[in-house]
């Protein structure tokens, strides 16, 4: 079975500070892992994904995530937060059939 | 990336009426489409998965007769909320995946309000 745990439903950072959003997963098959961002009243936009190959993946808007199999983690980071990064972030795992989403982390950026 | 268009983006309807939401893949063939429901400040709840030309697979607890899903072509899936009630008010999101794509592409969502 597949599942995703996002630690911290709310994260606040100062503008320019490091962003770290945590995601741990469980999967009975080699996982495909995703981070999505959602702005109010909008659908989900893919930030980045890991399928195979390099474990450090870079996405849009300066975000990156590292797949750590030993820790079953796929944490999302960004070196310097921008006001426009304020949004809801969802981690997801896919078993190639369905997508399983975490409960989401709301990121607030403080000016 | 691929584009999924969901329409309408918002709708208000009277209790007891039916509402249809469309989800279209604009530049790829969507062999699989997913329908989600999202409550405020919560994650996406998968309602059903549909493959083109076959009946949708509903998640446990989702009423098939209330939430009718049709995936008649490789570019279009529809969700019809029948005999809507205020408790059906929610944000509905579709996503689509085509062929060997590893990712799913999401529509913009539909805000349904039943009064």
XYZ file of C-alpha atoms in Angstrom:
226
model
C 0.000 0.000 0.000
C 1.055 3.543 -0.654
C 0.757 6.511 1.688
C 2.255 9.930 2.238
C 2.892 11.838 5.434
C 3.592 15.542 5.389
C 4.954 16.759 8.690
C 3.683 20.189 9.562
C 0.376 21.380 8.191
C 1.582 24.966 8.435
C 5.071 26.332 7.862
C 6.062 29.980 8.150
C 9.338 31.384 6.897
C 10.715 34.853 6.430
C 11.246 36.172 2.948
C 14.714 35.125 1.835
C 14.943 32.258 4.309
C 15.277 28.572 3.533
C 12.099 26.680 2.784
C 11.909 23.052 3.952
C 8.729 21.057 3.556
C 8.863 17.489 4.772
C 7.427 14.436 3.093
C 7.743 10.782 4.032
C 6.173 7.993 2.077
C 5.518 4.294 2.182
C 5.266 2.236 -0.954
C 5.142 -1.433 -1.780
C 6.696 -0.762 -5.183
C 9.526 1.538 -6.279
C 7.808 4.864 -5.931
C 7.256 7.737 -8.245
C 7.243 10.871 -6.102
C 5.820 14.293 -6.786
C 5.448 17.737 -5.296
C 2.527 19.886 -6.372
C 1.644 23.467 -5.497
C -1.891 24.805 -5.231
C -2.914 28.436 -5.152
C -6.350 29.412 -3.802
C -9.245 28.148 -5.899
C -6.952 26.607 -8.476
C -5.892 23.141 -9.495
C -2.536 21.588 -8.783
C 0.643 22.519 -10.595
C 3.569 20.135 -10.750
C 6.705 21.476 -9.094
C 8.922 18.461 -9.636
C 8.946 14.689 -9.770
C 11.212 11.743 -9.165
C 10.830 8.582 -11.194
C 14.263 7.071 -11.706
C 17.854 8.213 -11.972
C 19.337 11.139 -10.098
C 17.941 11.373 -6.603
C 18.207 15.146 -6.428
C 15.604 16.634 -8.690
C 15.179 20.250 -9.583
C 11.858 21.802 -10.352
C 10.294 25.069 -11.254
C 10.593 28.299 -9.290
C 13.878 27.269 -7.678
C 12.518 24.280 -5.778
C 14.307 20.987 -5.476
C 13.790 17.717 -3.647
C 15.935 14.752 -2.788
C 14.763 11.163 -2.845
C 16.272 9.295 0.087
C 15.294 5.674 -0.098
C 16.864 4.753 3.233
C 14.798 7.430 4.956
C 11.718 7.000 2.731
C 11.714 10.758 2.375
C 11.265 13.294 -0.387
C 11.640 16.666 1.279
C 11.124 19.855 -0.706
C 13.537 22.755 -0.349
C 14.165 26.203 -1.717
C 17.190 28.247 -0.645
C 15.433 31.596 -0.496
C 11.703 32.069 -0.015
C 9.802 34.587 -2.078
C 6.448 36.117 -1.269
C 4.957 34.410 -4.308
C 5.818 31.012 -2.810
C 2.968 31.332 -0.318
C 0.613 28.508 -1.228
C -0.469 24.979 -0.342
C 2.006 22.232 -1.163
C 1.152 18.580 -1.646
C 3.485 15.630 -1.756
C 2.258 12.598 -3.678
C 3.371 9.054 -4.406
C 2.280 7.030 -7.393
C 2.253 3.296 -7.875
C 1.948 3.973 -11.608
C -1.790 3.628 -11.341
C -3.077 5.984 -8.722
C -1.747 9.021 -6.938
C -1.779 9.201 -3.168
C -1.587 12.660 -1.682
C -0.388 13.933 1.643
C -2.566 16.219 3.689
C -0.744 19.282 2.445
C 1.442 21.967 3.976
C 0.407 25.584 3.932
C 3.433 27.814 3.431
C 3.323 31.381 4.703
C 6.077 33.802 3.764
C 6.612 36.686 6.157
C 7.884 39.915 4.650
C 3.575 20.453 -19.932
C 0.285 19.028 -21.052
C -2.895 21.012 -20.521
C -6.086 19.862 -18.867
C -9.043 22.185 -19.071
C -11.863 21.910 -16.553
C -15.154 23.700 -17.004
C -16.875 25.479 -15.410
C -14.497 27.002 -12.890
C -17.395 27.766 -10.588
C -21.100 26.994 -10.523
C -24.015 27.728 -8.247
C -27.052 25.526 -8.474
C -30.282 24.944 -6.645
C -30.740 21.980 -4.383
C -32.207 19.032 -6.288
C -30.774 19.952 -9.672
C -27.917 18.245 -11.487
C -24.606 19.765 -12.479
C -22.142 18.547 -15.085
C -18.425 19.273 -14.905
C -16.212 18.688 -17.918
C -12.563 17.763 -17.990
C -10.688 17.895 -21.273
C -7.129 17.030 -22.170
C -6.207 19.590 -24.804
C -2.983 18.280 -26.249
C -2.723 14.639 -25.321
C -4.859 11.545 -25.125
C -5.938 10.858 -21.585
C -6.196 7.133 -21.133
C -6.900 7.579 -17.440
C -8.740 10.355 -15.666
C -9.120 10.913 -11.959
C -11.780 12.894 -10.129
C -11.050 14.386 -6.736
C -12.995 16.296 -4.151
C -11.297 18.772 -1.903
C -12.756 20.256 1.258
C -11.431 23.572 2.572
C -7.922 23.354 3.949
C -7.791 19.626 3.250
C -6.103 17.298 0.835
C -7.552 15.801 -2.310
C -9.909 12.895 -1.835
C -9.976 10.527 -4.788
C -13.554 9.888 -5.847
C -13.094 7.702 -8.875
C -10.746 6.614 -11.617
C -11.887 6.146 -15.174
C -10.340 4.639 -18.249
C -11.569 5.618 -21.665
C -14.428 3.462 -22.815
C -14.955 1.610 -19.561
C -16.880 2.158 -16.377
C -15.329 4.251 -13.673
C -13.903 2.660 -10.557
C -15.278 4.413 -7.499
C -13.569 4.709 -4.162
C -15.240 3.305 -1.113
C -17.935 5.570 0.218
C -18.516 7.440 -3.037
C -22.041 7.033 -4.359
C -21.955 5.875 -7.962
C -25.512 6.960 -8.655
C -24.916 10.414 -7.291
C -21.597 11.134 -8.938
C -21.894 9.928 -12.508
C -18.638 9.730 -14.390
C -18.365 9.310 -18.116
C -15.126 8.922 -20.033
C -16.412 8.470 -23.537
C -13.374 9.686 -25.423
C -9.645 10.002 -24.940
C -9.927 13.727 -24.409
C -13.086 14.158 -22.379
C -14.434 12.992 -19.050
C -17.475 14.367 -17.285
C -18.632 14.300 -13.691
C -22.334 14.837 -13.109
C -23.517 15.567 -9.605
C -27.123 14.417 -9.594
C -29.797 15.794 -7.296
C -27.277 18.059 -5.670
C -27.586 18.988 -2.016
C -25.771 21.647 0.005
C -23.446 19.012 1.435
C -22.192 18.380 -2.096
C -20.759 21.885 -2.162
C -17.038 21.499 -2.598
C -14.075 21.992 -4.882
C -13.870 19.273 -7.519
C -10.654 18.655 -9.425
C -9.940 16.357 -12.330
C -6.605 15.071 -13.503
C -5.572 13.151 -16.556
C -2.760 10.860 -17.505
C -1.921 9.591 -20.929
C -0.080 6.537 -22.143
C 3.210 5.986 -20.378
C 3.221 9.369 -18.697
C 4.441 9.150 -15.157
C 2.618 12.231 -14.031
C -0.945 13.394 -14.022
C -1.974 16.833 -15.183
C -4.603 18.712 -13.259
C -7.518 20.833 -14.279
C -8.146 24.203 -12.674
C -10.872 22.861 -10.452
C -14.580 23.618 -10.143
C -16.084 25.336 -7.144
C -19.603 23.942 -6.713
C -22.025 25.705 -4.420
C -25.460 24.192 -3.884
C -28.055 26.549 -2.420
